[in-house]
CSV table of C-alpha atoms in Angstrom, one decimal:
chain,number,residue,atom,x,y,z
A,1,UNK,CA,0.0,0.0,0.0
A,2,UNK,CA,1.2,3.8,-0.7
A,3,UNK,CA,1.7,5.5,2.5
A,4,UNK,CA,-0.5,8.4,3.1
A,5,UNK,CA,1.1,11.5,3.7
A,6,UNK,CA,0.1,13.8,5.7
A,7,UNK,CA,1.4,17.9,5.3
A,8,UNK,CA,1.0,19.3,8.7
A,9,UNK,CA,2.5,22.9,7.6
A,10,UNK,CA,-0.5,23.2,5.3
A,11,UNK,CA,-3.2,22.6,7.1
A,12,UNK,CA,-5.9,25.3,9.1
A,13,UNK,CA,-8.7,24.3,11.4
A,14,UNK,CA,-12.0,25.4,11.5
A,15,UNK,CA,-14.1,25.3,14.3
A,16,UNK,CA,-17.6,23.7,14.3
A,17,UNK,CA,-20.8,23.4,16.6
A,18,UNK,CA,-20.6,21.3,19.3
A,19,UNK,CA,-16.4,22.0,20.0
A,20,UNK,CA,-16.3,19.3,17.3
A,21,UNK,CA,-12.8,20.1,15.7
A,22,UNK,CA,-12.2,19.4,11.5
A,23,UNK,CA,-9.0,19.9,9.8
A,24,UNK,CA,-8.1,20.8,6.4
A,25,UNK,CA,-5.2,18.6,5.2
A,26,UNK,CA,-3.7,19.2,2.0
A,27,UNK,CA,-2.4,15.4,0.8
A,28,UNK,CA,-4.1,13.7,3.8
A,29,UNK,CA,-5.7,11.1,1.5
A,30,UNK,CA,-5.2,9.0,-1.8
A,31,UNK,CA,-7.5,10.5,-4.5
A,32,UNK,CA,-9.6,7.4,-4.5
A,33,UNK,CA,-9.8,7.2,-0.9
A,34,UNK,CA,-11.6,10.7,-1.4
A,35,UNK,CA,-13.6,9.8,-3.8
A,36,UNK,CA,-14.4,6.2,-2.2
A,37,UNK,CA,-15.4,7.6,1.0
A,38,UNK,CA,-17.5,10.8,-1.0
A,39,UNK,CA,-19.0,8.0,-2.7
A,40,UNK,CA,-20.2,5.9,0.1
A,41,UNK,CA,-21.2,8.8,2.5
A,42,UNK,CA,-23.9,10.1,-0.9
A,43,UNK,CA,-25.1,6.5,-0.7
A,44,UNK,CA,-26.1,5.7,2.7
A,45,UNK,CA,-27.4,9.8,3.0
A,46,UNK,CA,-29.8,8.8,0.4
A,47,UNK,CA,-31.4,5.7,1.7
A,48,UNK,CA,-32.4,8.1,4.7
A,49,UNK,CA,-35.4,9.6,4.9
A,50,UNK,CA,-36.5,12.5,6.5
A,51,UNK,CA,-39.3,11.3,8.4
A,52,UNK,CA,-36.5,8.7,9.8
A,53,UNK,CA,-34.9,11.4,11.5
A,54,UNK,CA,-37.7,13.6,12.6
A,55,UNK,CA,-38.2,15.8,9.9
A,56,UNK,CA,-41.1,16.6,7.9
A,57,UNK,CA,-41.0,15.1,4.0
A,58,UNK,CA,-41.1,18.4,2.9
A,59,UNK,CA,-41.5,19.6,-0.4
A,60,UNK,CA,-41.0,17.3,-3.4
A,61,UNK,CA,-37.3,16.6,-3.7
A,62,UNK,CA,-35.2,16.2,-6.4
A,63,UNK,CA,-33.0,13.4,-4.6
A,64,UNK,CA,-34.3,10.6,-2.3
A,65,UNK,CA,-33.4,10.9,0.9
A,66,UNK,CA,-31.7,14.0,3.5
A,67,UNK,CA,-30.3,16.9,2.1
A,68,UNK,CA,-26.8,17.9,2.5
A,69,UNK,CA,-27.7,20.8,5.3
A,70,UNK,CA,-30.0,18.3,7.0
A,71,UNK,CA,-27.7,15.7,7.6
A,72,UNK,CA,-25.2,18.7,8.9
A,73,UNK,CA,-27.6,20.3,10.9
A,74,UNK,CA,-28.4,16.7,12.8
A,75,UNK,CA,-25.0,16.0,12.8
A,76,UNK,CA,-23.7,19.4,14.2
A,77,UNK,CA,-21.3,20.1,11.6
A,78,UNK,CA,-20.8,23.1,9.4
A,79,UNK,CA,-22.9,22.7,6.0
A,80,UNK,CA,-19.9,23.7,3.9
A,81,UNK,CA,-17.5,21.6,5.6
A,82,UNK,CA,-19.7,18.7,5.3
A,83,UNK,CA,-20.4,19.3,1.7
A,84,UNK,CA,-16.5,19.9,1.0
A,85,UNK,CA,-16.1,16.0,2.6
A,86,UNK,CA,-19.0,14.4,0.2
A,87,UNK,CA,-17.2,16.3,-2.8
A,88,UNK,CA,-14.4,14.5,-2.0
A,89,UNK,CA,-12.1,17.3,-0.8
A,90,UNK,CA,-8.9,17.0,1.1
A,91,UNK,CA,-10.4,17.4,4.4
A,92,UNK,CA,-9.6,15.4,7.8
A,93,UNK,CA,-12.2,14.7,10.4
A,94,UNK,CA,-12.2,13.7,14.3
A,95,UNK,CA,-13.5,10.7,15.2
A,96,UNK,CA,-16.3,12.7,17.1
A,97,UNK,CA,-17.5,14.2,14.1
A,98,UNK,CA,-17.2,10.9,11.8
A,99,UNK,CA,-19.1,9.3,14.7
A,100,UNK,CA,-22.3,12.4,14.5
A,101,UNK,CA,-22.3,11.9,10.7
A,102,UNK,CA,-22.9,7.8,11.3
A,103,UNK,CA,-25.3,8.8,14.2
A,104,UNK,CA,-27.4,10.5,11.4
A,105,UNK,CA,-27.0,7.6,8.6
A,106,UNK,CA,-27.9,5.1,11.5
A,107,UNK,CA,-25.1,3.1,10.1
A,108,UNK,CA,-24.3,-0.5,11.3
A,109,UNK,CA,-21.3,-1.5,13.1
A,110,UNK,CA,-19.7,-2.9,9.7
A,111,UNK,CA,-20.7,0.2,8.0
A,112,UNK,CA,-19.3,2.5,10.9
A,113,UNK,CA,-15.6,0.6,11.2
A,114,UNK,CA,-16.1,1.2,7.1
A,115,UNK,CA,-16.6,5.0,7.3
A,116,UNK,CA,-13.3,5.3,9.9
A,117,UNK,CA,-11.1,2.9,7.6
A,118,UNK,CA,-12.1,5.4,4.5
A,119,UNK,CA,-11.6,8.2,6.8
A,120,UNK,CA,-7.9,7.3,7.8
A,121,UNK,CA,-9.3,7.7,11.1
A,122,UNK,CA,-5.4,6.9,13.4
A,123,UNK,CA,-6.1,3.7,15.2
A,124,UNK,CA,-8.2,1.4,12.8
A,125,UNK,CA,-6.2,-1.4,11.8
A,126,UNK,CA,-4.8,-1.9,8.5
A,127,UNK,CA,-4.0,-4.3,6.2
A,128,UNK,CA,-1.1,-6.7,6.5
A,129,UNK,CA,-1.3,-10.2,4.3
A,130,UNK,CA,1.4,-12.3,5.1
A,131,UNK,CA,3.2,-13.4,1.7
A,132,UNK,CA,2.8,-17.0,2.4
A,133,UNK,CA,-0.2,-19.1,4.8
A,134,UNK,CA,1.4,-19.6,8.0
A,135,UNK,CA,3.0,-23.5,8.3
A,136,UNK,CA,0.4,-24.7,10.2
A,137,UNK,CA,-2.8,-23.8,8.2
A,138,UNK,CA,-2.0,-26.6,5.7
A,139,UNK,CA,-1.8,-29.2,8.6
A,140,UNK,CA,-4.9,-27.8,10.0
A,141,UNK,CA,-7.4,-28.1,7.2
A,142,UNK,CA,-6.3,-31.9,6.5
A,143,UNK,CA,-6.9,-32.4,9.9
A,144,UNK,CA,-10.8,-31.0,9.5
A,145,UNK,CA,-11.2,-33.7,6.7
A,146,UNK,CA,-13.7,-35.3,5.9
A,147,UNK,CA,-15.0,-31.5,6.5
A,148,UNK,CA,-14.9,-28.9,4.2
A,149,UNK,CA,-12.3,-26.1,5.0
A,150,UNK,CA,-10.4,-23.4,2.8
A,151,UNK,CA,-8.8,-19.7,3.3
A,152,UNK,CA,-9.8,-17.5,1.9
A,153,UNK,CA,-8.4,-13.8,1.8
A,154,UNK,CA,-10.2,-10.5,2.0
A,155,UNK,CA,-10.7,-10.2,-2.1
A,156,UNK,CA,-12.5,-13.9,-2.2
A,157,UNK,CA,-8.8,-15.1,-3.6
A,158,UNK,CA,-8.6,-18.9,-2.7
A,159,UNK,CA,-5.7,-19.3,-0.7
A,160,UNK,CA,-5.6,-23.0,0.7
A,161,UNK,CA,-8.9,-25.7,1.0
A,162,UNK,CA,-8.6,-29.1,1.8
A,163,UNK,CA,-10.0,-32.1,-0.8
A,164,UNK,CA,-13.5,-31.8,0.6
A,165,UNK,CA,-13.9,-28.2,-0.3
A,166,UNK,CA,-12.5,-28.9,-3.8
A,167,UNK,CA,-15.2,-31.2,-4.1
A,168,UNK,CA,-18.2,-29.0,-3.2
A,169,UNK,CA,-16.5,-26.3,-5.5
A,170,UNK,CA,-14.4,-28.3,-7.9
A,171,UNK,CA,-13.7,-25.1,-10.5
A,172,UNK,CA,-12.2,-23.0,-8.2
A,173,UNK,CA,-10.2,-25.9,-6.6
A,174,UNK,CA,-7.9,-26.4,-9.8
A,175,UNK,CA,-8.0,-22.6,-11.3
A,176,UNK,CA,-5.1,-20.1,-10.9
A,177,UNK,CA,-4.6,-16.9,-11.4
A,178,UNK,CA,-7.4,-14.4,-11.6
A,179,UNK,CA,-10.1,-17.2,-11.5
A,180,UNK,CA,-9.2,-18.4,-8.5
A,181,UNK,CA,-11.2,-16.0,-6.8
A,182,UNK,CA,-14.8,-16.7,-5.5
A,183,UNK,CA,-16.3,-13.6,-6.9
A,184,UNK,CA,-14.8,-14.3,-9.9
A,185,UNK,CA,-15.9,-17.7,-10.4
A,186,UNK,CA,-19.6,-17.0,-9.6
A,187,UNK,CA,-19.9,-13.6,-11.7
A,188,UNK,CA,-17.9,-13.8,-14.5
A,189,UNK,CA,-17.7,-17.4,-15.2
A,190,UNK,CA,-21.1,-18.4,-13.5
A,191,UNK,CA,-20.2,-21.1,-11.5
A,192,UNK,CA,-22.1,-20.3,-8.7
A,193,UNK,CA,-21.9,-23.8,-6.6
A,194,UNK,CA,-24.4,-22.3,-3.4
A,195,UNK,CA,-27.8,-21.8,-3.8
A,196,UNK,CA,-28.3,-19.4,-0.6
A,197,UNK,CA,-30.7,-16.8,-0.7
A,198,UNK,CA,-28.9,-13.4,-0.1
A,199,UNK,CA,-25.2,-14.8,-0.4
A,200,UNK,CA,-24.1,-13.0,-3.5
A,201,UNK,CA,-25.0,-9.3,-2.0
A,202,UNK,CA,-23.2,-10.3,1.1
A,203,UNK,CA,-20.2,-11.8,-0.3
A,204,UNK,CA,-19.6,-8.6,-2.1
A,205,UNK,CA,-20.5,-6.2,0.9
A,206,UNK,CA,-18.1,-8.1,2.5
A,207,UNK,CA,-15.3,-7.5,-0.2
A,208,UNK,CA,-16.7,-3.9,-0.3
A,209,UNK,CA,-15.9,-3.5,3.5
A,210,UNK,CA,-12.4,-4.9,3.2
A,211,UNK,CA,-11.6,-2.3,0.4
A,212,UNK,CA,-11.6,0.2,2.3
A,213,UNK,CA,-8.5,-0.5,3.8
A,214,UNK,CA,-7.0,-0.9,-0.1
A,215,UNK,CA,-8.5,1.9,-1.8
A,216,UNK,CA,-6.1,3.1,-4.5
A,217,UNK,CA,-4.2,-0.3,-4.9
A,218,UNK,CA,-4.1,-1.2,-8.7
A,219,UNK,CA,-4.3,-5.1,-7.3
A,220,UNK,CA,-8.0,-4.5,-6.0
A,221,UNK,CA,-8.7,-1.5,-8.4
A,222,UNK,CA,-8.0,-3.6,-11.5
A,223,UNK,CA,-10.2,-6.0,-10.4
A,224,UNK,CA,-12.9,-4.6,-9.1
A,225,UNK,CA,-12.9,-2.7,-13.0
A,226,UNK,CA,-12.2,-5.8,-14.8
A,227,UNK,CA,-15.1,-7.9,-12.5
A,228,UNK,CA,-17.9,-4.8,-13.4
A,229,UNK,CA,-17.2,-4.7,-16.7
A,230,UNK,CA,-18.0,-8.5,-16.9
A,231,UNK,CA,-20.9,-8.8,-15.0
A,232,UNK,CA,-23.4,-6.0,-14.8
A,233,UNK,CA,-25.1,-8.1,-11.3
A,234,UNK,CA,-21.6,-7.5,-9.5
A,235,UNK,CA,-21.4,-4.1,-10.8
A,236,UNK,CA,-24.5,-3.0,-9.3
A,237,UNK,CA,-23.9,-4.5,-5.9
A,238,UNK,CA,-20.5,-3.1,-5.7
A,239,UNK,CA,-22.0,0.8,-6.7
A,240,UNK,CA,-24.3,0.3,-4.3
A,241,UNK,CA,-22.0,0.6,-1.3
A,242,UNK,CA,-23.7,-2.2,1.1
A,243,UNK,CA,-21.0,-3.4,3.9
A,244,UNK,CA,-20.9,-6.1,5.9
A,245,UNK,CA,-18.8,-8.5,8.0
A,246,UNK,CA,-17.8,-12.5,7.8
A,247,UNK,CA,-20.9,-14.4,9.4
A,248,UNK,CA,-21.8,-17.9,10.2
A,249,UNK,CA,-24.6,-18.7,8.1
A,250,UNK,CA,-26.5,-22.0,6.6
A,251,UNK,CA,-25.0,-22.8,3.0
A,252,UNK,CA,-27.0,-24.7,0.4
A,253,UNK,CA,-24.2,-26.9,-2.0
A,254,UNK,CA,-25.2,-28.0,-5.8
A,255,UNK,CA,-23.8,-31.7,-4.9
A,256,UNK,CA,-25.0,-32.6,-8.6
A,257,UNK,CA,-25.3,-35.7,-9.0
A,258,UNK,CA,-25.9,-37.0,-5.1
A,259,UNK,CA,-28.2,-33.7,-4.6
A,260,UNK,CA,-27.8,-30.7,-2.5
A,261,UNK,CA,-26.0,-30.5,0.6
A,262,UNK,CA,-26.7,-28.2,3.5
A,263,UNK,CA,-23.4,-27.4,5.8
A,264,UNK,CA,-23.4,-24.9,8.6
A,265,UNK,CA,-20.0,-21.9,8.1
A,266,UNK,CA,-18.2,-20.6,10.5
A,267,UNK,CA,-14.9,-18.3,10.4
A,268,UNK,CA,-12.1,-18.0,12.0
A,269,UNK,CA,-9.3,-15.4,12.0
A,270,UNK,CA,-5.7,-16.7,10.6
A,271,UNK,CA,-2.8,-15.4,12.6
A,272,UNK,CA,-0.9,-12.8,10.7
A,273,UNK,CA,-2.9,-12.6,7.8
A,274,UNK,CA,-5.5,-9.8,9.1
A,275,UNK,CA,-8.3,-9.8,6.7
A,276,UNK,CA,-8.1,-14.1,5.3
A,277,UNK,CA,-10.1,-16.6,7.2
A,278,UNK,CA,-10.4,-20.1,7.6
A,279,UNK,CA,-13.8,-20.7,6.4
A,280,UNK,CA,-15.3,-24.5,8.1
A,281,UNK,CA,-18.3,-26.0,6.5
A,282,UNK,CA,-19.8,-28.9,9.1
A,283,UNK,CA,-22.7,-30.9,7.7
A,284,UNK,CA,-26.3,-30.2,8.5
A,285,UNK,CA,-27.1,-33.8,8.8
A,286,UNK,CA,-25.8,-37.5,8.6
A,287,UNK,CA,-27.5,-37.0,4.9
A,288,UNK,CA,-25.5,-34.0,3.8
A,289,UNK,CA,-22.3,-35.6,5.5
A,290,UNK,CA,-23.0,-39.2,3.3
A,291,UNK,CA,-23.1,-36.5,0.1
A,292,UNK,CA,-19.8,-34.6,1.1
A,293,UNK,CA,-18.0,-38.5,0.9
A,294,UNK,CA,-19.6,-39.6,-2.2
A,295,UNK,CA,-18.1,-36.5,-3.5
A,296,UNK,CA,-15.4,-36.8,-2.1
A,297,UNK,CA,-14.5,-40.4,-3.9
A,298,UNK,CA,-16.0,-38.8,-6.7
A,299,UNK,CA,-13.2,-36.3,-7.1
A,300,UNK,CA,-10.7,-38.7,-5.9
A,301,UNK,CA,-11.2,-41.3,-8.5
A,302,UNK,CA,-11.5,-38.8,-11.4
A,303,UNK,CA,-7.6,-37.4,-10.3
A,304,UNK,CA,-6.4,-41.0,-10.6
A,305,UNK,CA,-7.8,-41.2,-14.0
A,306,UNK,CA,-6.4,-38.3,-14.8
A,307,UNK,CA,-3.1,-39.7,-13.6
A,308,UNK,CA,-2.8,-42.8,-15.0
């Protein structure tokens, strides 16, 4: 990642209501981390409505949801300030006043931790991807077998699964480069293995969430360009700004030919890698956990015919 630079000698503060304190900082910010965080603070002001806040609707407007001063006024910032921060501007902002602004959005606690990563707020952690999987991670998901297990990192790149997973999601298993990516796989090449209600909008909130700590990095740049421009489904949930964290949830598998297979996720954190995680599947039933075997030989004996 660039380091961000920050030019004390050129910066002049400006007070606010509420002895909130903002700071002009020429250079603060990456261009796109301007733009990224003008971008997502116009969404979620949108999907607020006035009523939501207290306000009367009003006369018609020519934008959904709060107007610029409105949001300020809640939020007890200066209107031009806040406008100069939505335009994108150089600006740098407290953690008091980025913590009125989400008060007013009613954002979530992904969408908060989102706001200060954009933000630069000092103390949110950044990114820090080990260059290799620690020793033991290999170890550990042949140890989960006959389970499904894989790493994943914060982009959806397949890092590491063991030979159940490549058996519930065979493509992605054998694929390299830019294809071995989750995202990848189910938008642009539509194989989509899960048949989850709701998983594609959170898998990509998810990747939305951990951008913000790579905003401006030609590795997620390039592919968040080269992913909208081939499916116009990913495109739209990516403009649309949702954010979310890593949860466990019930997965549906398409175990074609034995039928599907239900598993139950869960996550956990891999030690120095901050944003990858060792995803475990465990079977819903005795049923789904017969399926996950007969796949299992499946795949096994079509690599030894490959083989011989």
């Amino acid at each position: 990642m660039s380091p961000i630079l920050v030019l004390l000698i050129t910066s002049r503060a400006l007070s606010v209501s509420g002895d909130l304190l903002v700071t002009v900082v020429q250079g603060s910010y990456l261009k796109e981390r301007r733009e990224e965080l003008a971008s997502f603070l116009r969404s979620r002001r949108e999907r607020v409505h006035p009523q939501d806040v207290g306000l009367a609707p009003g006369a018609r407007r020519r934008t959904p949801g709060l107007r610029r001063e409105e949001l300020a006024q809640l939020a007890g910032v200066g209107v031009t300030w806040y406008t100069w921060l939505e335009q994108g501007r150089p600006i740098n902002a407290s953690v008091q006043v980025l913590d009125a602004i989400a008060r007013v959005l009613k954002l979530g606690p992904a969408e908060r931790w989102h706001l200060y990563r954009l933000a630069g707020v000092p103390g949110v952690p950044k990114a820090h991807e080990a260059a290799t999987l620690p020793d033991v991670v290999l170890p550990v998901l042949a140890a989960l077998e006959p389970n499904p297990a894989c790493v994943y990192n914060g982009k959806y790149d397949l890092l590491a699964c063991n030979e159940s997973y490549a058996a519930l999601f065979p493509p992605i298993a054998t694929a390299g480069g830019i294809e071995r990516n989750a995202l990848w796989q189910i938008f642009a090449l539509g194989n989509c293995p899960v048949q989850t209600d709701g998983l594609l909008p959170h898998m990509v909130a998810t990747a939305r969430a951990n951008y913000a700590r790579h905003v401006g990095e030609p590795e997620w740049r390039d592919f968040v360009e080269r992913l909208s421009n081939e499916s116009g489904d990913f495109a739209a949930m990516w403009a649309s700004h949702q954010v979310a964290a890593p949860m466990p949830q019930v997965k549906s598998f398409d175990g074609e030919p034995f039928g599907v297979v239900n598993v139950h996720t869960s996550s956990f954190a891999v030690t120095g890698m901050l944003e990858s995680r060792m995803v475990v599947y465990l079977p819903a039933s005795p049923a789904d956990a017969a399926k996950i075997e007969r796949l299992r030989a499946r795949a096994a004996a079509v690599r030894v015919s490959a083989a011989s």
